[in-house]
mmCIF file of C-alpha atoms and ligand atoms in Angstrom:
data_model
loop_
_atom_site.group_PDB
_atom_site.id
_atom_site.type_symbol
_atom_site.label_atom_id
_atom_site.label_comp_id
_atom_site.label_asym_id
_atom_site.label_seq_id
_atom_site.Cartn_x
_atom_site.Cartn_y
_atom_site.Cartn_z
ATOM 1 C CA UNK K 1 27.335 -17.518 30.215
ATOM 2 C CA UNK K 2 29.708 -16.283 27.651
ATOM 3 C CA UNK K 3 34.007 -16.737 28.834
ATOM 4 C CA UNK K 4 35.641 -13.774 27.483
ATOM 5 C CA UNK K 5 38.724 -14.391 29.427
ATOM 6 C CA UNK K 6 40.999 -17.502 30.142
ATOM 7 C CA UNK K 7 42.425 -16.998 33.089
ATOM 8 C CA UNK K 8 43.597 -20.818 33.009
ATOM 9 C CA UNK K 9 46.549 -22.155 35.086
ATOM 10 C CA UNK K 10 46.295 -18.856 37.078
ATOM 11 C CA UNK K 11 45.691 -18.897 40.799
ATOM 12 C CA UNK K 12 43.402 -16.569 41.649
ATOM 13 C CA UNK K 13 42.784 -15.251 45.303
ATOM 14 C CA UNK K 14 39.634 -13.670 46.414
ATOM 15 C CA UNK K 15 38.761 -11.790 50.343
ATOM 16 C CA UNK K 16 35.264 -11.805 50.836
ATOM 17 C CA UNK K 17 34.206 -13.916 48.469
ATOM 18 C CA UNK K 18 31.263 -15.397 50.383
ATOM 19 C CA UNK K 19 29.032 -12.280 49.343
ATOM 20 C CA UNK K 20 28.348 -9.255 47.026
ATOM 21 C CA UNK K 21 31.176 -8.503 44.514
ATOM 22 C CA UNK K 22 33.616 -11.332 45.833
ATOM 23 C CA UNK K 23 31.216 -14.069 45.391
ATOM 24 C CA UNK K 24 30.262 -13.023 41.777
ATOM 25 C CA UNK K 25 34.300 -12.562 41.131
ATOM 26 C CA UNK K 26 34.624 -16.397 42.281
ATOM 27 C CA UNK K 27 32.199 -17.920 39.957
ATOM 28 C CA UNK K 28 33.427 -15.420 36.893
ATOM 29 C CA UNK K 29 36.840 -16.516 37.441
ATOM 30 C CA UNK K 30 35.886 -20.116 37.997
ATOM 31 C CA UNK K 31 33.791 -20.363 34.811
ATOM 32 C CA UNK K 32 37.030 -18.610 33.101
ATOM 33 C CA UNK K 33 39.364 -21.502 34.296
ATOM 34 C CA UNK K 34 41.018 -20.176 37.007
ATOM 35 C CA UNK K 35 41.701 -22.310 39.898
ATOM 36 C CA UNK K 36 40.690 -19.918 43.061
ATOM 37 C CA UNK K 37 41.507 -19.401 47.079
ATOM 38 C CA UNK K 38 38.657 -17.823 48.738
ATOM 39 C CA UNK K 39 39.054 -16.335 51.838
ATOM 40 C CA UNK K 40 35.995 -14.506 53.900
ATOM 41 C CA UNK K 41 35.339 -14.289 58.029
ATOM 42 C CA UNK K 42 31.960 -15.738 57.435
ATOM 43 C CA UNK K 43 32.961 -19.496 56.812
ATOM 44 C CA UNK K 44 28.828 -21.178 56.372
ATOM 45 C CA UNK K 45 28.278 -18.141 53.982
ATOM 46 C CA UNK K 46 31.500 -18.822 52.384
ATOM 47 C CA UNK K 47 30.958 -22.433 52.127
ATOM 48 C CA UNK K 48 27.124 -21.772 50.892
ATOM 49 C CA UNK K 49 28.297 -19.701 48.334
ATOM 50 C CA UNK K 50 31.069 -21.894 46.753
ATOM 51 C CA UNK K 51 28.633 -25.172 46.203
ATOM 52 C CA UNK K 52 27.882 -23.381 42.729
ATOM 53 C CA UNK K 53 31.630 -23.592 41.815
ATOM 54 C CA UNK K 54 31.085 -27.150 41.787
ATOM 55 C CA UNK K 55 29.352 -27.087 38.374
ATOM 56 C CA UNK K 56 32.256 -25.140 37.048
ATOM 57 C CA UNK K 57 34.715 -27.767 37.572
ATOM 58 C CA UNK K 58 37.393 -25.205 38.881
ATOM 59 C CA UNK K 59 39.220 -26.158 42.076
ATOM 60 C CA UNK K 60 38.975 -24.187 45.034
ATOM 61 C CA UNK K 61 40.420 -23.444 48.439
ATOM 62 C CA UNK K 62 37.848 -22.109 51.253
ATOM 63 C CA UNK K 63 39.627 -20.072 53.824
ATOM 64 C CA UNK K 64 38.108 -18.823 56.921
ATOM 65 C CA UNK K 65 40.024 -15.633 57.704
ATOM 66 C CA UNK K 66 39.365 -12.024 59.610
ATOM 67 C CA UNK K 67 41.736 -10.218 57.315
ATOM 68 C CA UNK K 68 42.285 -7.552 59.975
ATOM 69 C CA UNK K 69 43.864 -10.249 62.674
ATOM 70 C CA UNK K 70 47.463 -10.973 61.412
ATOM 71 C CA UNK K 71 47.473 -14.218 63.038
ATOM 72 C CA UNK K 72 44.733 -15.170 60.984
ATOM 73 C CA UNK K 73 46.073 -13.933 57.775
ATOM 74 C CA UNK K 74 49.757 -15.396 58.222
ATOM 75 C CA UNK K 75 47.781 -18.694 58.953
ATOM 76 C CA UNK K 76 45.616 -18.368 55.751
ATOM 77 C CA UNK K 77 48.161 -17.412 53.433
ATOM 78 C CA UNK K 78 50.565 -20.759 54.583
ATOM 79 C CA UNK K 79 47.593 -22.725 53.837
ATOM 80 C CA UNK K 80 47.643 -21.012 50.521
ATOM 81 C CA UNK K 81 51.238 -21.457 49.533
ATOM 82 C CA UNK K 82 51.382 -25.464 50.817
ATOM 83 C CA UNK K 83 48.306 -25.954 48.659
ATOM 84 C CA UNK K 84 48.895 -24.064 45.413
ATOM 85 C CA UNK K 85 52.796 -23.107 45.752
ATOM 86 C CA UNK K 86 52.327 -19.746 44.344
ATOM 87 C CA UNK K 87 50.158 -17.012 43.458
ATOM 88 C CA UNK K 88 49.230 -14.908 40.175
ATOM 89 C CA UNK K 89 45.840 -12.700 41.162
ATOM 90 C CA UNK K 90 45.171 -11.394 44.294
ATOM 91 C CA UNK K 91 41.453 -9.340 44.779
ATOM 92 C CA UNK K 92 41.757 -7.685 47.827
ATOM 93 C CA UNK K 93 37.906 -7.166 48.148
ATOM 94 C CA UNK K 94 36.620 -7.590 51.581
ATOM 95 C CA UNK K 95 34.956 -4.854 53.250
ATOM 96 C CA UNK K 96 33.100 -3.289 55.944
ATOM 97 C CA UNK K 97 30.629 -0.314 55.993
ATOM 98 C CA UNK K 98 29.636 1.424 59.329
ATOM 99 C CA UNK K 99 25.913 3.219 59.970
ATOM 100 C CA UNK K 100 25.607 5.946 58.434
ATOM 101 C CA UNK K 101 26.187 9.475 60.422
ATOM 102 C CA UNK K 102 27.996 12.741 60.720
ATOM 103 C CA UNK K 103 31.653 12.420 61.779
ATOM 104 C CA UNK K 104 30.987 13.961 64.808
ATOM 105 C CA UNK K 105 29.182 11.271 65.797
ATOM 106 C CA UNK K 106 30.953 8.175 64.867
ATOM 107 C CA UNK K 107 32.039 6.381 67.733
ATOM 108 C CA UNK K 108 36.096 4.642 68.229
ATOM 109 C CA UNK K 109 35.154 1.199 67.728
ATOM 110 C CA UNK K 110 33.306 2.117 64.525
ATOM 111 C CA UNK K 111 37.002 3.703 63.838
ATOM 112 C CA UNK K 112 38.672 0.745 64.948
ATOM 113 C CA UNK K 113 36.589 -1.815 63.026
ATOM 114 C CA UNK K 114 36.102 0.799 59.601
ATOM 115 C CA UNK K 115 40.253 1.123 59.757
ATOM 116 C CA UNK K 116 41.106 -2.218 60.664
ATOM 117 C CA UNK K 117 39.066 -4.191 58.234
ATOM 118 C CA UNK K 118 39.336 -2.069 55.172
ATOM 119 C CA UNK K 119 42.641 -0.629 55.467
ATOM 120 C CA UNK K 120 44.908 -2.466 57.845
ATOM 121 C CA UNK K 121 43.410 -6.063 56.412
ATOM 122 C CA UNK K 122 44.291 -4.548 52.607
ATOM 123 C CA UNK K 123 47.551 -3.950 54.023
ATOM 124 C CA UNK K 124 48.393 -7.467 56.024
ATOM 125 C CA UNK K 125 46.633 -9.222 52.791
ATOM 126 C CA UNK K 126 49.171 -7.246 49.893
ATOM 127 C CA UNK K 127 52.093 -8.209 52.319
ATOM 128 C CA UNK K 128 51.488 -11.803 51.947
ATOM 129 C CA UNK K 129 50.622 -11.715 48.728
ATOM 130 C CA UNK K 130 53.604 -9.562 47.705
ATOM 131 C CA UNK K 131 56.353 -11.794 49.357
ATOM 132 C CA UNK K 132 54.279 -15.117 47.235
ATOM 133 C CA UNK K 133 54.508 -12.758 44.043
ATOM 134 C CA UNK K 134 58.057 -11.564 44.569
ATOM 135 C CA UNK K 135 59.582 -15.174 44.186
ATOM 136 C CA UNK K 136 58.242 -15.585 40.839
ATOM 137 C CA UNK K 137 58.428 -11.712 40.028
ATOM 138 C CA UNK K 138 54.801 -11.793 38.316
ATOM 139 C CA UNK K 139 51.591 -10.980 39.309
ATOM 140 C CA UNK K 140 48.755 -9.033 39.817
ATOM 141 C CA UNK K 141 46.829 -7.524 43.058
ATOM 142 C CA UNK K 142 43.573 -5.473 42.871
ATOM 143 C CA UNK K 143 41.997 -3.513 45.226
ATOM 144 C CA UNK K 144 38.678 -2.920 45.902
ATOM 145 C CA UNK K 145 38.542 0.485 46.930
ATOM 146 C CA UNK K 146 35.583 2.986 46.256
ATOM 147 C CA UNK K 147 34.779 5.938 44.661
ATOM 148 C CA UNK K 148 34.664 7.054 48.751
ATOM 149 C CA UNK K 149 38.311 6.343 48.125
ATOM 150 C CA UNK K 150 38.933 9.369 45.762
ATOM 151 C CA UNK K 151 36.023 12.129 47.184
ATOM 152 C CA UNK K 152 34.186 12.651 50.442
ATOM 153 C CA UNK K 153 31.171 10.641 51.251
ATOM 154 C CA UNK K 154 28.989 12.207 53.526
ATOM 155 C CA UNK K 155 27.629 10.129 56.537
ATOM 156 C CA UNK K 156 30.261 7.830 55.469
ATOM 157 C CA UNK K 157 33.407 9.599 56.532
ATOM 158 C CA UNK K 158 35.308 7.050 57.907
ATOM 159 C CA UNK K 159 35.021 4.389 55.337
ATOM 160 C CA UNK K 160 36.220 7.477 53.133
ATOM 161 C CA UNK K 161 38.874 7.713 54.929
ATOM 162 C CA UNK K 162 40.039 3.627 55.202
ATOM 163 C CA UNK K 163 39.145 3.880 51.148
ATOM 164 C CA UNK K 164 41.683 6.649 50.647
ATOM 165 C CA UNK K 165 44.234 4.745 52.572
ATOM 166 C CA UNK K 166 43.891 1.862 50.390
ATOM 167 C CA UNK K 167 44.568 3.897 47.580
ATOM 168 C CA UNK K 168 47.571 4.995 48.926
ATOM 169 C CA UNK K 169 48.756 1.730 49.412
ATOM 170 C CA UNK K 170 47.942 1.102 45.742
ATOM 171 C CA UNK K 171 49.779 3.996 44.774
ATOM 172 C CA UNK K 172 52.687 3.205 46.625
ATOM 173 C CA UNK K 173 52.916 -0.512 45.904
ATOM 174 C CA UNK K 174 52.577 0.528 42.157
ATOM 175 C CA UNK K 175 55.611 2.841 42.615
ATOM 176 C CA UNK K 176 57.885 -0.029 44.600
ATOM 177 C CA UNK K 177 57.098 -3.433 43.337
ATOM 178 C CA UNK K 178 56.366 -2.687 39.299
ATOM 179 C CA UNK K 179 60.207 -3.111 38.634
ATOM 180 C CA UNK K 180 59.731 -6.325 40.399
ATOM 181 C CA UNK K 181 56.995 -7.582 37.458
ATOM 182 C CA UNK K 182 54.107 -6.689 39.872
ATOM 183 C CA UNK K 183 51.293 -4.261 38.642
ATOM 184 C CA UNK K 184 49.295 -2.933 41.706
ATOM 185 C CA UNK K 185 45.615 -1.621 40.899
ATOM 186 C CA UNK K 186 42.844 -0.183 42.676
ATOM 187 C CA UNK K 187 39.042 -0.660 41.767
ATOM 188 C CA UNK K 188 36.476 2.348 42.718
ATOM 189 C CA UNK K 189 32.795 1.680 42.409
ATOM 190 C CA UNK K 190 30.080 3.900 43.694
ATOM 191 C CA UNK K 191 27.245 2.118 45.095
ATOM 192 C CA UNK K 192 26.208 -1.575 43.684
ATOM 193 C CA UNK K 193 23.221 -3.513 44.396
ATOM 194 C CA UNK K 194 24.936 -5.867 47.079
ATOM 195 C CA UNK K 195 24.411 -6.991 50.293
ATOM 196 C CA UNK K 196 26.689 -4.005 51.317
ATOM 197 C CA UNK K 197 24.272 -1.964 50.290
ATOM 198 C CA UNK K 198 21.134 -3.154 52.342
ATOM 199 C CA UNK K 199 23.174 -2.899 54.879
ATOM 200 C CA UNK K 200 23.543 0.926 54.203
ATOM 201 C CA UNK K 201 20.015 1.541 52.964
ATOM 202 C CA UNK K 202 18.655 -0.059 56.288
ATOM 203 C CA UNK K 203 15.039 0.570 56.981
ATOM 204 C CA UNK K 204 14.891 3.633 54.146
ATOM 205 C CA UNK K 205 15.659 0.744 51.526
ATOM 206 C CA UNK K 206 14.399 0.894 48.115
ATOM 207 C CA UNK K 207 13.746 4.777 48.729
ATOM 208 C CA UNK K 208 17.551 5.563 49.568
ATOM 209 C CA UNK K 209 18.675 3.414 46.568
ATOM 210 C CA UNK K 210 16.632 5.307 44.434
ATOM 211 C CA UNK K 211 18.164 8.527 45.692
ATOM 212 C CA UNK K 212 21.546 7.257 45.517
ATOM 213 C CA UNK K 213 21.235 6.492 42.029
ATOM 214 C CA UNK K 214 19.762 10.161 40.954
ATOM 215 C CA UNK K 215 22.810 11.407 42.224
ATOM 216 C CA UNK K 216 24.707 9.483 39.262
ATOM 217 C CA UNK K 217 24.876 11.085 36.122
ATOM 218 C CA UNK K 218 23.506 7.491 34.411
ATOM 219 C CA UNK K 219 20.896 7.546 37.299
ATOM 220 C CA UNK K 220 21.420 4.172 38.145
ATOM 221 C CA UNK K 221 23.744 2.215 40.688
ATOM 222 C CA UNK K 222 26.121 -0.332 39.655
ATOM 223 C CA UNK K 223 25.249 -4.075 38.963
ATOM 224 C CA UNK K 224 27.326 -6.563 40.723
ATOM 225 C CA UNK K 225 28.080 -7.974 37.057
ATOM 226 C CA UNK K 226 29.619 -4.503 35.693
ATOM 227 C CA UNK K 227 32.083 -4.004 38.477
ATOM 228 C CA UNK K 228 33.128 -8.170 38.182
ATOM 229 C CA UNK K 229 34.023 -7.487 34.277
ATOM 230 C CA UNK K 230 36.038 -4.775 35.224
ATOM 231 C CA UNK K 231 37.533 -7.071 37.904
ATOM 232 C CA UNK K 232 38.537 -9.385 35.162
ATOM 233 C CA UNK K 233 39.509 -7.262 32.698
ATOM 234 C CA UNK K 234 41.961 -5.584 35.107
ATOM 235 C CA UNK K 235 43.764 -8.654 36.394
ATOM 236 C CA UNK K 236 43.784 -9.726 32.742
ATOM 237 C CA UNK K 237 46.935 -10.398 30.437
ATOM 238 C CA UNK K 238 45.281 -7.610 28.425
ATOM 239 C CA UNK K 239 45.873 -4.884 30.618
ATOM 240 C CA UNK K 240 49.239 -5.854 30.743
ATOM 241 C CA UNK K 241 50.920 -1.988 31.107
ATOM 242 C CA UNK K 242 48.041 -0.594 33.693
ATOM 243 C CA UNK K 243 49.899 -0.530 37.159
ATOM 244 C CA UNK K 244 49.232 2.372 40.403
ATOM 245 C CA UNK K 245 45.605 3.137 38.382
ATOM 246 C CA UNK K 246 42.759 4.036 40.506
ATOM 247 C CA UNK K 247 39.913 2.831 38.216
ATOM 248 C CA UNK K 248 36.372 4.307 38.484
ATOM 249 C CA UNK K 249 33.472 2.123 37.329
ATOM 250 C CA UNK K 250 30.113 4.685 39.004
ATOM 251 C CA UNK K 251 27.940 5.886 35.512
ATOM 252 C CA UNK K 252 30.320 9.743 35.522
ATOM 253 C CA UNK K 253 29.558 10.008 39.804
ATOM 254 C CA UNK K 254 33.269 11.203 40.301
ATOM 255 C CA UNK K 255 33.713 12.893 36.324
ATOM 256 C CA UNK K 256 32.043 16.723 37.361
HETATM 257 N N1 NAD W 1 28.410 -2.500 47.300
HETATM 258 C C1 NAD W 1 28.816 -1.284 47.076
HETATM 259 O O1 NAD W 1 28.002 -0.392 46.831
HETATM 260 C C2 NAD W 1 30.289 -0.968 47.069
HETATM 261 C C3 NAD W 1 30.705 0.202 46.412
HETATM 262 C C4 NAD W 1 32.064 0.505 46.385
HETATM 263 C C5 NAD W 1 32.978 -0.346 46.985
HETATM 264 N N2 NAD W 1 32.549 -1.462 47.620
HETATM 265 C C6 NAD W 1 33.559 -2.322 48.228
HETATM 266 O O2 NAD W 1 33.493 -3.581 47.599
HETATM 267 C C7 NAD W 1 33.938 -4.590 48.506
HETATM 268 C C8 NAD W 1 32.918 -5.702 48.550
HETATM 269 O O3 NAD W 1 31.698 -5.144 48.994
HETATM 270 P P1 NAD W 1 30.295 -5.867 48.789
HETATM 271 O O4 NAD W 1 29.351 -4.805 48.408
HETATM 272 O O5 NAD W 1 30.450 -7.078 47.966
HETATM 273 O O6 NAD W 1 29.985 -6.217 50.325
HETATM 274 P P2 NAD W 1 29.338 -7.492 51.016
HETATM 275 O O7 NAD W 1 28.985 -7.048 52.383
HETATM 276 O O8 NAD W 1 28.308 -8.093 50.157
HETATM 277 O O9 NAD W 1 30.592 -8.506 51.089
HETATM 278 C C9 NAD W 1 31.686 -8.241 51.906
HETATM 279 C C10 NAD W 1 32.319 -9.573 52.308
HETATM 280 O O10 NAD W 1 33.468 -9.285 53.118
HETATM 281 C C11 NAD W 1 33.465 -10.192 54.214
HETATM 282 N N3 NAD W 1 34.198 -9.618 55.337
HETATM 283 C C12 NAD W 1 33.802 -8.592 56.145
HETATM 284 N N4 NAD W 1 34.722 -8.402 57.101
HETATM 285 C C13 NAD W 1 35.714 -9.288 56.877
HETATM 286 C C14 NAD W 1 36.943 -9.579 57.535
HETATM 287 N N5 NAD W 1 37.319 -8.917 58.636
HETATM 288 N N6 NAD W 1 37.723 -10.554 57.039
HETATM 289 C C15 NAD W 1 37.345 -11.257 55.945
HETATM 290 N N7 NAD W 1 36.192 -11.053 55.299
HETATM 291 C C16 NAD W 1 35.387 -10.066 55.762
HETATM 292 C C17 NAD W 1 31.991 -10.386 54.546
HETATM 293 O O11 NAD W 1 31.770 -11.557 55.316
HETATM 294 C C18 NAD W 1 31.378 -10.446 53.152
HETATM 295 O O12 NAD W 1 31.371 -11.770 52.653
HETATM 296 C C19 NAD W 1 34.150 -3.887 49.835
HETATM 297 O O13 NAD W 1 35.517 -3.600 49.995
HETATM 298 C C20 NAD W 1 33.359 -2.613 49.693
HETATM 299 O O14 NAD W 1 33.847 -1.586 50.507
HETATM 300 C C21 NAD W 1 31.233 -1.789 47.661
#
């Protein structure tokens, strides 16, 4: 595999990096030097997915977390700063979907878990890592939001509506902490060939995928690679003035 970036020296931090788009962002920024803090409720998957890190020589931190339980996070995070001191990436990339149906017929709990895991565990996650950031006034958070962030998704309306949120925190972070040396980002995707996505697809599988990706003007979905470059590239030293962006990587979806 080609390194286009050194992200050397830099301590990276990844939620939900045992799967999908968080697991592929651990072993990009491992292979570009980075040394890495992992954090994902699933611990075995976590674990399972982190022996390949091994052959890049990068050291990591596993940390077994449920990003929407503040306990949990405050925990994680002191872990974090005992063992690495300080902070210069965070990906705030772990997510939930829930099954697909008209809002009408979403249920609370599917509220309660949509909201708390994508939005209110964003928001406990850029707390911590704002405070670790603050004390050396540098660094960089991203947030993996969606292209359900920026325009309704059908079926989907109430991760839509914890996306949008998280782009509001973006936003809003951007506006109060870039004085402070802190750019705050947001990453939107449409769909990607991840485990996310089987999830969605369900029994209609292949055949739903398919008609996802007509709806994109490059009539195909994501790979998990493309959005992980853009990962990089964003939390780079090259995209050094970018800060309160809400970044689409979907083949045109959100451009009409
Ligand atoms: N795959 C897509 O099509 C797509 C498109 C746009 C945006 N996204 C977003 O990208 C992010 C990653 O999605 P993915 O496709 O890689 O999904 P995935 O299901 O493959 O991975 C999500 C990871 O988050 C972890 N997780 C779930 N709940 C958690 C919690 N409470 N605390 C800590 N970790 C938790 C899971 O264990 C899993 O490892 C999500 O925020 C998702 O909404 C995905």
């Amino acid at each position: 595999m080609t390194v286009k970036y050194d992200f050397s020296g830099k301590t990276v931090l990844i939620t939900g990096a045992a799967s999908g788009f968080g697991k592929a962002a651990a072993q990009a920024f491992a292979n570009s030097g980075a040394r890495l803090a992992l954090l994902d409720i699933n611990m075995q998957q976590l674990k399972d997915s982190s022996l390949v890190l091994d052959e890049t020589g990068a050291e990591y931190l596993l940390l077994r977390c449920d990003i929407s339980n503040p306990a949990e996070v405050n925990s994680a995070f002191n872990r974090l700063k005992e063992h690495y001191g300080s902070l210069d990436i965070a990906i705030n990339n772990a997510g939930v979907v829930h099954p697909l149906n008209r809002i009408a017929d979403l249920t609370e709990d599917e509220f309660d878990k949509t909201i708390n895991v994508n939005l209110k565990g964003t928001f406990l996650c850029m707390q911590q890592e704002l405070s670790i950031m603050l004390e050396t006034s540098t660094g960089t958070i991203l947030n993996t939001a969606s292209v359900s962030g920026l325009i309704g998704s059908p079926f989907l309306g109430l991760y839509a509506a914890a996306k949008h949120g998280v782009l509001g925190l973006t936003r809003s972070a951007a506006l109060e902490y870039g004085r402070k040396g802190i750019r705050v980002n947001a990453l939107c995707p449409t769909f990607a060939t991840t485990p996310m996505l089987d999830e969605i697809a369900g029994e209609k599988g292949q055949k739903f995928q398919q008609h996802l990706a007509s709806q994109v003007p490059m009539l195909r979905l994501a790979t998990t690679q493309e959005v992980v470059e853009a990962m990089q590239w964003l939390c780079s030293d090259n995209n050094s003035y970018m800060n309160g962006a809400a970044v689409t990587i979907d083949g045109g979806l959100t451009a009409a």
